[in-house]
Coordinates of C-alpha atoms in Angstrom, one line a residue:
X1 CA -56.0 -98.5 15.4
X2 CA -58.4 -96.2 13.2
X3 CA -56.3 -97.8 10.2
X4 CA -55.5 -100.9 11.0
X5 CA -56.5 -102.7 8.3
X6 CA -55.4 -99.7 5.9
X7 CA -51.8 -100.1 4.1
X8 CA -51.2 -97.1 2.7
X9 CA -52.2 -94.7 6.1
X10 CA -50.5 -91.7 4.4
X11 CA -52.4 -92.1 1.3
X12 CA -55.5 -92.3 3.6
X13 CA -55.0 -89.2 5.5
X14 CA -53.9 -87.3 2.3
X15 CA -57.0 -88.7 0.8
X16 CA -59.2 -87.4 3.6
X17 CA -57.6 -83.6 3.6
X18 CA -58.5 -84.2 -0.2
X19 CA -61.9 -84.7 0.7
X20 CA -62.3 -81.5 2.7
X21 CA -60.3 -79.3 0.3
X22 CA -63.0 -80.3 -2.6
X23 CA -66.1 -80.3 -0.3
X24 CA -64.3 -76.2 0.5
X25 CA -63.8 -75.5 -2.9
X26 CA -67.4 -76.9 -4.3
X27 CA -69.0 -75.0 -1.3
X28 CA -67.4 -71.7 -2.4
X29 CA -68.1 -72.1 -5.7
X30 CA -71.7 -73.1 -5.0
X31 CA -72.1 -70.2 -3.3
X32 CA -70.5 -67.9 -5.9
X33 CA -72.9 -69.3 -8.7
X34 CA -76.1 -68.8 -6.6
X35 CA -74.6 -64.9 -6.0
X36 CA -74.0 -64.5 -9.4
X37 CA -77.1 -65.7 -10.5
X38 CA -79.8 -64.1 -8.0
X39 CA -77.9 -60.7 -8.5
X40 CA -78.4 -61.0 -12.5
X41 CA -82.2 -62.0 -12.5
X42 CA -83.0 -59.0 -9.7
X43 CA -80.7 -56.7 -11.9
X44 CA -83.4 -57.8 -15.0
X45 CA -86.1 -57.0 -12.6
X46 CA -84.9 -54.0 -11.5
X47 CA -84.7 -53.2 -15.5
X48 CA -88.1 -54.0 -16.5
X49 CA -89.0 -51.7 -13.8
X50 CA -86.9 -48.9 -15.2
X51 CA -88.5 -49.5 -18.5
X52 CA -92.1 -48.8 -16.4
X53 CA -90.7 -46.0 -15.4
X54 CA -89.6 -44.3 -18.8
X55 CA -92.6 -45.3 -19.6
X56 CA -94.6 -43.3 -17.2
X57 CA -92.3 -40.2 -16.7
X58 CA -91.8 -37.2 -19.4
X59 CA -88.8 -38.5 -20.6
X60 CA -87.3 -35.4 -22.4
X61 CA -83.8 -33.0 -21.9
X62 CA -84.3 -29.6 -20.8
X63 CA -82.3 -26.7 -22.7
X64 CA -82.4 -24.3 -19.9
X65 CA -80.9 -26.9 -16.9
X66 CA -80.2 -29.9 -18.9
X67 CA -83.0 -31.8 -16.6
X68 CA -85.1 -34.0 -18.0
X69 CA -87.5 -33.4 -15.2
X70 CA -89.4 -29.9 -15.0
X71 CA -88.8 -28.7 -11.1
X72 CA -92.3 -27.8 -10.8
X73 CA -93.8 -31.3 -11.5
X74 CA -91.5 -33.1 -9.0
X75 CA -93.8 -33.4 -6.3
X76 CA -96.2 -35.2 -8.7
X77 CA -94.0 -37.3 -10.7
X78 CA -92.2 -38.2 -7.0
X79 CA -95.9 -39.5 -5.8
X80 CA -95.6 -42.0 -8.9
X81 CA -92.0 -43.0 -8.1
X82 CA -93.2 -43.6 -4.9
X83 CA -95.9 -45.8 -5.9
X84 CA -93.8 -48.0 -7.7
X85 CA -91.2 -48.4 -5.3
X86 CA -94.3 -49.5 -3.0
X87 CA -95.2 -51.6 -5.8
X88 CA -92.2 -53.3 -6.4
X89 CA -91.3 -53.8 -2.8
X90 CA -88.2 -51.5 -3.5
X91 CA -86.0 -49.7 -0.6
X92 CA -85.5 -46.8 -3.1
X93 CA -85.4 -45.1 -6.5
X94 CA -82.8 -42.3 -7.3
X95 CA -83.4 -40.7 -10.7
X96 CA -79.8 -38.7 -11.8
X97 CA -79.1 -36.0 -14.4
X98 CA -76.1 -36.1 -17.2
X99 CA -74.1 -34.5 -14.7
X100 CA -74.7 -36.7 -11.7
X101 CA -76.7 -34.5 -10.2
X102 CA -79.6 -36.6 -7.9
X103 CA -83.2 -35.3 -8.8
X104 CA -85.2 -37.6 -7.1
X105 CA -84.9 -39.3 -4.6
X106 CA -87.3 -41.0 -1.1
X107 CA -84.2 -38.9 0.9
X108 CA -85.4 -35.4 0.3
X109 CA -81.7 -34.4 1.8
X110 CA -79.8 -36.3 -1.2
X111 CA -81.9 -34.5 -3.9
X112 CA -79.3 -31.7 -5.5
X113 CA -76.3 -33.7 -4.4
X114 CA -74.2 -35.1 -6.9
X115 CA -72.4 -37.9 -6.1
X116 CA -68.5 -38.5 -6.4
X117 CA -66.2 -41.3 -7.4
X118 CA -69.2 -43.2 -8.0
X119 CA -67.9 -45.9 -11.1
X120 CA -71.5 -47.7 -11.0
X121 CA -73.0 -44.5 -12.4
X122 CA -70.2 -43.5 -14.7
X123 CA -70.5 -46.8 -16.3
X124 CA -74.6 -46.3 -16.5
X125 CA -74.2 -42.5 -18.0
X126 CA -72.3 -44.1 -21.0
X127 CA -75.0 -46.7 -21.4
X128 CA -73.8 -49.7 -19.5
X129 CA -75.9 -51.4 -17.0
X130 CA -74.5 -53.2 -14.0
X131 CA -75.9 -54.4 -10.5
X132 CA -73.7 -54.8 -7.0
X133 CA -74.0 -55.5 -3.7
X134 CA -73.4 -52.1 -1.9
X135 CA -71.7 -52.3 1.8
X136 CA -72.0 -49.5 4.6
X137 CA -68.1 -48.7 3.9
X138 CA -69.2 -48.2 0.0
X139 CA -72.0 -45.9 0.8
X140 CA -70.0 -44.0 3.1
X141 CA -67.5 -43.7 -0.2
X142 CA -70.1 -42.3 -2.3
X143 CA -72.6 -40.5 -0.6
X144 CA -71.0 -39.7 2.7
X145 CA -73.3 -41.6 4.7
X146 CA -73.9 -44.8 6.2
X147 CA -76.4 -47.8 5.7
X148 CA -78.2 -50.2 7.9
X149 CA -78.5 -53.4 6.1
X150 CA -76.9 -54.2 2.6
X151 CA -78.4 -52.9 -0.9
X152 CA -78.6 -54.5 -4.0
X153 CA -77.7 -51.7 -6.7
X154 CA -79.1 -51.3 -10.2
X155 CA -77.6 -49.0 -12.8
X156 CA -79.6 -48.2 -16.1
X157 CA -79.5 -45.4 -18.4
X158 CA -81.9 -43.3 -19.4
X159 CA -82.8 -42.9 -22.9
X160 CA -84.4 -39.5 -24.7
X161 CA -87.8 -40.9 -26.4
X162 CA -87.1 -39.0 -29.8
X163 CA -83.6 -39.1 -30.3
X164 CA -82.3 -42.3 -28.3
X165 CA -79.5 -40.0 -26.6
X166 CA -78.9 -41.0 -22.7
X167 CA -79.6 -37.9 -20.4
X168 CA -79.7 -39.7 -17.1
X169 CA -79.9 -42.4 -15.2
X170 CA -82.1 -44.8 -12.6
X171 CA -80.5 -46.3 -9.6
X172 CA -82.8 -48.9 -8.3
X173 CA -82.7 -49.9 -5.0
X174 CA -83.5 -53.6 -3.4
X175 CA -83.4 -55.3 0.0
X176 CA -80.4 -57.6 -0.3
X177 CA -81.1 -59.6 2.7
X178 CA -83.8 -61.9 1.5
X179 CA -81.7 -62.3 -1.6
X180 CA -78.9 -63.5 0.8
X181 CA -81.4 -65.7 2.9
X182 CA -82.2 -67.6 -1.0
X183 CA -78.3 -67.7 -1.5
X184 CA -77.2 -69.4 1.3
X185 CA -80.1 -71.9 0.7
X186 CA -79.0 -72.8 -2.9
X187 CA -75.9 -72.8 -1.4
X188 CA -76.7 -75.3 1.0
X189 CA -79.0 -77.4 -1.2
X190 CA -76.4 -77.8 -4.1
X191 CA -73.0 -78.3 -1.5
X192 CA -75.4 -81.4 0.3
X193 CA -75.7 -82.8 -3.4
X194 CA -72.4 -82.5 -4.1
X195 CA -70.9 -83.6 -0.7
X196 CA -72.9 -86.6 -0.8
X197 CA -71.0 -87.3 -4.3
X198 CA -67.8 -87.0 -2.2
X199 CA -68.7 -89.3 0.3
X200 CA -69.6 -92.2 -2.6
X201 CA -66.6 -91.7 -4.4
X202 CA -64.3 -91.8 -1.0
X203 CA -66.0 -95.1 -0.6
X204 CA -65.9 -96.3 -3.9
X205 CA -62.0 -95.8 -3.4
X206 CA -61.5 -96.9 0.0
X207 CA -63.3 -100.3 -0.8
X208 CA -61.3 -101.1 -4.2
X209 CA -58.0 -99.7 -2.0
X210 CA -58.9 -102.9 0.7
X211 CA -59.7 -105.6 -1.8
X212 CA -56.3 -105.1 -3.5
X213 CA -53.9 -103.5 -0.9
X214 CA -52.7 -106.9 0.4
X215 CA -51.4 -108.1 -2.9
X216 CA -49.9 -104.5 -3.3
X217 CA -48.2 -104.9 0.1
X218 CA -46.5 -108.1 -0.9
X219 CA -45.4 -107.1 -4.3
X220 CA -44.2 -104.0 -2.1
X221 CA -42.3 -106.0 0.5
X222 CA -40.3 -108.2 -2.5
X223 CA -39.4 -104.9 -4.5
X224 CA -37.4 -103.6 -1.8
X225 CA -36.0 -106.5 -0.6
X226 CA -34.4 -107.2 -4.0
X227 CA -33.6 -103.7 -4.3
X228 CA -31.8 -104.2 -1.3
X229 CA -29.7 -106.9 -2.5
X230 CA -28.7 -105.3 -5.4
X231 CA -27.7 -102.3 -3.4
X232 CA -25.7 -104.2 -1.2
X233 CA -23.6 -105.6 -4.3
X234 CA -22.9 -102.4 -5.6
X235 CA -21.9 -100.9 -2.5
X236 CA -19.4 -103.2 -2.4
X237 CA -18.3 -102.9 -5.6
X238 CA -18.5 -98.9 -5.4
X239 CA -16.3 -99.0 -2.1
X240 CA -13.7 -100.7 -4.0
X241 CA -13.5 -98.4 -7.1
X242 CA -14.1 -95.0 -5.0
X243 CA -10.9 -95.8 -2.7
X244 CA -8.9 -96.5 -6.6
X245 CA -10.7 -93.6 -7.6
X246 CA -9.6 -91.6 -4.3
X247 CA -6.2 -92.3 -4.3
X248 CA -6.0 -91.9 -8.5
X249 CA -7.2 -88.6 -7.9
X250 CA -5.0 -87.6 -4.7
X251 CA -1.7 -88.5 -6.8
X252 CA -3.2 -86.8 -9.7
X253 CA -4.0 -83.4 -7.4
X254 CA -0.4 -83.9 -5.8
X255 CA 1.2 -84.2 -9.4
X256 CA -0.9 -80.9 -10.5
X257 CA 0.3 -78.5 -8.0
X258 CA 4.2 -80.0 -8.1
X259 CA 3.8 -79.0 -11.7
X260 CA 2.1 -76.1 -11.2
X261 CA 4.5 -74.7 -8.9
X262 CA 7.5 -76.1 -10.5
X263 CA 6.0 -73.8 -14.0
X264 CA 5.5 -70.8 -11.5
X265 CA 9.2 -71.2 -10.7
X266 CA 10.4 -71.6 -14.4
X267 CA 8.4 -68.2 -15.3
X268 CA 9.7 -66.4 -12.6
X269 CA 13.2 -67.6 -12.7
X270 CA 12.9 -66.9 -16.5
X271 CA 11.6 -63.6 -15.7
X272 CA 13.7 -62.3 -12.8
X273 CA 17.2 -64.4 -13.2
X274 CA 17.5 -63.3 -16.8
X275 CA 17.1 -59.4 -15.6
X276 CA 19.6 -59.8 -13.2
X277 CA 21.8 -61.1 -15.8
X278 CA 21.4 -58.9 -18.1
X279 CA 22.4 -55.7 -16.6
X280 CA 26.1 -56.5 -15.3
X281 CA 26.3 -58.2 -18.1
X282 CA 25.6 -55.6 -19.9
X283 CA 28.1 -53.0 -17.8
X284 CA 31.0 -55.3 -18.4
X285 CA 30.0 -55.7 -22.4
X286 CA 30.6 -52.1 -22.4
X287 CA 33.8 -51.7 -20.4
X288 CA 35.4 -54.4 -22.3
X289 CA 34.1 -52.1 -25.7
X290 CA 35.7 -49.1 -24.7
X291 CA 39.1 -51.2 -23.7
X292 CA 38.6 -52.4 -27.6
X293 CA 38.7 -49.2 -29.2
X294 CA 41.0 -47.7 -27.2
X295 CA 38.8 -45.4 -25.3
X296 CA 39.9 -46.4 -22.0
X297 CA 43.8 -46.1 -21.7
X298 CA 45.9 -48.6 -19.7
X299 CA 46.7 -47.5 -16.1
X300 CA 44.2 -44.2 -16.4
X301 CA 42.0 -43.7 -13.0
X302 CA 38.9 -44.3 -15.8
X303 CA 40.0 -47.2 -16.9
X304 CA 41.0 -48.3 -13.3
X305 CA 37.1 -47.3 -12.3
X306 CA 35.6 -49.1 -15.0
X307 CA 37.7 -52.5 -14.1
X308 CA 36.7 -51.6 -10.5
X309 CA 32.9 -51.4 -11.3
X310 CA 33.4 -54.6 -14.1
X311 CA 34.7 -57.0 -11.0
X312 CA 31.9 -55.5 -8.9
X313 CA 29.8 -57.1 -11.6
X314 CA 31.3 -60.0 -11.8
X315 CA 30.8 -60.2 -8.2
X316 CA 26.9 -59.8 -8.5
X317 CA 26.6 -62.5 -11.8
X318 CA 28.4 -65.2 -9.2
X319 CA 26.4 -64.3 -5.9
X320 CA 23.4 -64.6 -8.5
X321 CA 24.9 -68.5 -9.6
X322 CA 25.7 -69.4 -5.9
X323 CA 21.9 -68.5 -5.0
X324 CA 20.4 -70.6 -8.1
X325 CA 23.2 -74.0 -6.6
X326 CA 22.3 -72.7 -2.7
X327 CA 18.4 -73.0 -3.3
X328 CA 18.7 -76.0 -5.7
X329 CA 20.8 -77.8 -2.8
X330 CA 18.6 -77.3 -0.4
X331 CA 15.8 -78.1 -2.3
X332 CA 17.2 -81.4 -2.4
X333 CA 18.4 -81.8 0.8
X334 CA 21.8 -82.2 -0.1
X335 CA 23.3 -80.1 2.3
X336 CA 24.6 -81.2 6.3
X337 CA 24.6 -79.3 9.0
X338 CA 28.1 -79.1 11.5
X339 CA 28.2 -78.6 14.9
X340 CA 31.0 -76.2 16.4
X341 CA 31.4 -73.7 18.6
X342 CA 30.5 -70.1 17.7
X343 CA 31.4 -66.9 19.2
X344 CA 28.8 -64.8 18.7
X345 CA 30.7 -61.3 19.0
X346 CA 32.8 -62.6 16.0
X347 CA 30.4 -64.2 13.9
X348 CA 28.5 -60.7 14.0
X349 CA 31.7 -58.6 13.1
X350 CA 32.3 -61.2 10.4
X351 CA 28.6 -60.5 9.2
X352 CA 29.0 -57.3 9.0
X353 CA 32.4 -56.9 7.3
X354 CA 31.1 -59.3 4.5
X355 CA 28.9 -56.0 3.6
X356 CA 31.3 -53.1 4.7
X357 CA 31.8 -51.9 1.4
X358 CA 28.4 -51.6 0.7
X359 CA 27.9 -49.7 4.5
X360 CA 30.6 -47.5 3.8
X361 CA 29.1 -46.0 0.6
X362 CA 25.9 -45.3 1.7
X363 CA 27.3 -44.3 5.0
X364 CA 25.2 -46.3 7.3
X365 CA 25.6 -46.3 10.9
X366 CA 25.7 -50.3 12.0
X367 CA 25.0 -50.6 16.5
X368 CA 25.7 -54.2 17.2
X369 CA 24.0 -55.1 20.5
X370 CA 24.9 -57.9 22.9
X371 CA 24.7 -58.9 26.9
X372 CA 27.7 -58.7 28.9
X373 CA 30.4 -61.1 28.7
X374 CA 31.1 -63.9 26.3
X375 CA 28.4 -65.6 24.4
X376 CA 28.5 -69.0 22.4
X377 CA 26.1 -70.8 20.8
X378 CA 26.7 -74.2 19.3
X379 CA 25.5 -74.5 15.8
X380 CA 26.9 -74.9 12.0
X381 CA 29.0 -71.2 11.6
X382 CA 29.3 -71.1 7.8
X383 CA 25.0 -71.3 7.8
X384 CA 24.3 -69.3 11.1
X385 CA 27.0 -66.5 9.0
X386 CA 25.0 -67.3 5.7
X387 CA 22.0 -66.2 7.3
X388 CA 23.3 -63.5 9.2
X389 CA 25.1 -62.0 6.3
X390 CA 21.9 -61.6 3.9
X391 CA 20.0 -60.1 6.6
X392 CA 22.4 -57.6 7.1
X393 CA 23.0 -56.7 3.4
X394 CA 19.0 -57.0 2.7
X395 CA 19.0 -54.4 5.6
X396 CA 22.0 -52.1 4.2
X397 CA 20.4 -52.3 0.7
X398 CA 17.1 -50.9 2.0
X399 CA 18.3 -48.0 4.5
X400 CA 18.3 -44.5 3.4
X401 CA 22.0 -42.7 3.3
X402 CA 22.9 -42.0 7.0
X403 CA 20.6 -44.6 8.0
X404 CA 21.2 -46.7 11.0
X405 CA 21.1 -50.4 11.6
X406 CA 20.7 -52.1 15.1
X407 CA 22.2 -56.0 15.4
X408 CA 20.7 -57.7 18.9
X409 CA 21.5 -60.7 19.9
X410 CA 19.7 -62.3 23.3
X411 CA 19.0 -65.8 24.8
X412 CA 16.1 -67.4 23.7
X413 CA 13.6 -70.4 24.8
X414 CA 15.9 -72.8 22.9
X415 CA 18.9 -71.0 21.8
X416 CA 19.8 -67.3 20.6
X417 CA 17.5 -65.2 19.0
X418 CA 19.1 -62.7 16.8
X419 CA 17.7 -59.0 15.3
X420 CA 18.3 -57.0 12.9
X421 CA 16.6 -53.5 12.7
X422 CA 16.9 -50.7 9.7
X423 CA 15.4 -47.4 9.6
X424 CA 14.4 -48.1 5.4
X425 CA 11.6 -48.1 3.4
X426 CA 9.5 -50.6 5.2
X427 CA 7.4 -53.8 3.6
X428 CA 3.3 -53.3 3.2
X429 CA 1.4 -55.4 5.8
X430 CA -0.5 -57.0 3.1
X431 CA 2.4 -58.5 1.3
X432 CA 4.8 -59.9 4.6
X433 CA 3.3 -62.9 4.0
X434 CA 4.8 -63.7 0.9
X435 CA 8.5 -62.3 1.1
X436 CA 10.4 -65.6 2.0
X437 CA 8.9 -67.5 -1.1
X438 CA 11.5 -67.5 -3.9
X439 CA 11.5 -64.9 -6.6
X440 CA 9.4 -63.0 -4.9
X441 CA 9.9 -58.9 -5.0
X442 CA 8.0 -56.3 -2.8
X443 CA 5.9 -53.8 -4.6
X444 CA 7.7 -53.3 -7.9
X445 CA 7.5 -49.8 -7.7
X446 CA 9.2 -50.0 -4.5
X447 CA 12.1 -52.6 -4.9
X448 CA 12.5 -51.9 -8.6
X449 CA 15.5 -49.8 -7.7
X450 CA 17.4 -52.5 -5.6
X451 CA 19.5 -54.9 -7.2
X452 CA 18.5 -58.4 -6.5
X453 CA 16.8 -61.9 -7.1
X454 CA 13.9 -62.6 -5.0
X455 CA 15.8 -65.5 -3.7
X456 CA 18.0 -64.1 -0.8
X457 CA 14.6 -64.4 1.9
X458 CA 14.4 -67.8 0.7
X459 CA 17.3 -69.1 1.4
X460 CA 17.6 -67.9 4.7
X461 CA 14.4 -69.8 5.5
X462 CA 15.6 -72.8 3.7
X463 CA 18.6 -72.8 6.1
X464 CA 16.9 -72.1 9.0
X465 CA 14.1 -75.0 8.8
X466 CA 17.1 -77.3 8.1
X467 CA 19.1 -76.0 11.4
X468 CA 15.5 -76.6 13.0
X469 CA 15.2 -72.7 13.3
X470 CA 12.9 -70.1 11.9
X471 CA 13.1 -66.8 10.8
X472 CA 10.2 -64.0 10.8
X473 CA 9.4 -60.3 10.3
X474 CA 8.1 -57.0 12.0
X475 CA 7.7 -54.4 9.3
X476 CA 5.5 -50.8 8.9
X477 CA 5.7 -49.4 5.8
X478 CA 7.7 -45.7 5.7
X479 CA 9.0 -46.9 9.5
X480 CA 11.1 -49.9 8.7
X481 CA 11.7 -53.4 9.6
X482 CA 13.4 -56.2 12.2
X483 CA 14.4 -59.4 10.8
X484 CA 14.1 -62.4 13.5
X485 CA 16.7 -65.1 13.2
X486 CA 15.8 -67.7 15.6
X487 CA 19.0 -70.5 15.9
X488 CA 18.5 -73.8 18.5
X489 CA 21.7 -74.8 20.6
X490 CA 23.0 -78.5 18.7
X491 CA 23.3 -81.2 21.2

């Protein structure tokens, strides 16, 4: 294998992409510094020759064009400029105006052009010198033309001999391709110098790394073998305390959300139960008052109406009572259930009479429908009535006047199914969910004006999980509901 006698083959492999990342890096920067510094010594040659060249032109402003150079003596001061960039071994010399404007130039076609978006020559006009490499794309920017090979650019301002003012300014043109030719030399020289460095200190390591790696290896191997012991002990141990911990916190959770619930209860029985109290309560306080201070006479039709609505009252404060017992009961299942025989054509009348009062006053129209013939069920009466009887006042409380409510009653997989249908005020979809939990009122604005608990819906469930029934609802708001009363035939 290539590292056979290598430990640590990760280490060696990270060590080697090392190697190549730095050799990268130092070639690039080698390469940059060589750039850097060939472009700043030909940018001080390019200056010395612009200082020639204020030297041998008549460096002065002109009022009448702001030129510095009298149109009439271009062709002879061009011969000079051409001389020198012979001299020099230069591509070109542009000589520009204040403005920008090109006055001489070896391109006879760029002389009167001034060029745009050139930043080089802005910097230059305000006395800043600077050298760059100029690109084909760059030139194309500037001038609106192309070039062959690269330039190297020099900017220097030109400097009025009697006052010092700048009124223009030399672009000096050199051949960058020898330039690159010396860069990528230098380049070449100084990454073999320091790649060689590399290679020694790769070695260096590698050899040290070989000399000590087997006594690493063995300290290594011991290290996690102990740690391995020591893991396996606490594992252990943690097994044990996790399943105490475990079961600690599943009584502790299971103790939380009996208590939780069991305060949820107390606030809404508080809440509710004590409303419901208070206002017949409150009817009969008054009646009794008016009794007192002889308001109401004995054997008057008012004071034969007010005892009327007083026992109605009284009637209301004990269903409330025999709720509170009926859920509590349940709730600790302390109740049986009976088998007997139920006919269900009675049992329905029965259900209905319970409520006929109530029917009668808000003239409700009750349709009881059942099969043909006679039709028993065997099942506890007193609950399956129970059931059937809060239904059918739930459904008579929330009809309109005139309203109608249909009874069905049909075989089912298991026993009979009952129905009961009203024409009323309906139950939102979002909240069907929650009507058979205790205390619990549909939308108050909606069920603030019925009388009533919250506990009615659960109890009916209560009764029907204990028969080993269940009981469900259809409902559209504005339409109105069906109450399903499932009941299972008693062996």
């Amino acid at each position: 294998m290539l590292f056979g006698n290598v430990p640590h083959k990760r280490q060696v492999l990270f060590s080697i992409a090392l190697f190549f990342i730095a050799a990268f890096v130092l070639t690039v920067s080698d390469y940059l510094t060589a750039r850097k510094t060939i472009i700043k010594e030909s940018g001080e040659y390019a200056g010395k020759i612009a200082n020639y060249l204020s030297g041998m032109l008549p460096i002065r402003s002109l009022p009448d064009t702001g030129d510095f150079l009298p149109r009439e003596s271009l062709p002879a001061y061009g011969e000079k400029i051409q001389n020198v960039i012979f001299s020099f071994h230069l591509t070109n010399i542009k000589v520009y105006s204040l403005d920008g404007k090109i006055l001489f130039s070896l391109d006879s076609e760029m002389i009167g052009k001034t060029a745009k978006n050139h930043q080089a020559l802005d910097r230059a006009l305000e006395g800043v010198e600077s050298s760059h490499v100029a690109t084909s794309s760059y030139y194309q920017q500037v001038y609106g033309r192309g070039l062959n090979h690269p330039l190297l650019e020099t900017y220097i301002p030109i400097h009025e001999r009697t006052t010092g003012k700048i009124i223009g300014a030399f672009e000096i043109y050199q051949d960058y391709r020898p330039m690159r030719s010396h860069v990528r030399k230098e380049t070449l020289r100084s990454s073999i110098a320091h790649n060689i460095l590399l290679v020694v200190f790769v070695l260096l390591f590698f050899g040290y790394g070989r000399t000590t790696s087997r006594t690493i290896e063995n300290e290594r191997i011991k290290m996690i073998n102990d740690l391995e012991d020591r893991i396996e002990e606490r594992t252990s141990e943690l097994t044990v305390s996790k399943k105490k911990i475990d079961d600690l916190l599943e009584r502790t959770g299971r103790m939380y959300r009996d208590l939780k619930i069991a305060d949820e209860y107390q606030k809404n029985f508080i809440g509710l139960v004590s409303h419901e109290l208070k206002t017949p309560l409150t009817v009969i306080k008054g009646y009794l008052a008016l009794l007192e201070d002889g308001v109401l006479k004995p054997g008057h039709p008012d004071t034969m109406a007010a005892l009327e609505t007083s026992l109605d009252e009284v009637g209301n404060l004990e269903s409330i009572v025999n709720n509170i017992i009926e859920l509590s009961q349940l709730d600790q299942n302390d109740q049986q259930v009976f088998r007997e025989e139920i006919d269900v054509k009675v049992l329905l009348d029965d259900a209905v009479s319970l409520v006929g009062k109530e029917i009668r006053n808000q003239g409700v129209e009750v349709l009881i429908n059942l099969p043909p013939g006679a039709m028993v069920i065997h099942s506890d009466r007193m609950k399956v009535l129970q059931v059937l009887n809060q239904l059918v006042s739930n459904a008579v409380k929330f009809s309109p006047d005139a309203g109608r409510i249909t009874i069905t009653a049909v075989p089912g997989e298991s026993g009979l199914l009952f129905s009961i249908s009203d024409d009323g005020v309906g139950i939102p979809e979002s909240q069907l969910k929650d009507i058979f939990n205790r205390f619990y009122q549909v939308d108050i604005t909606t069920t603030r004006n019925y009388e009533g608990t919250g506990l009615g819906l659960a109890i009916v469930r209560k009764i029907a999980e204990l028969m080993g029934g269940r009981v469900w609802v259809d409902s559209r708001e504005g339409v109105g509901s069906t109450f399903f009363f499932e009941v299972p035939e008693m062996k």
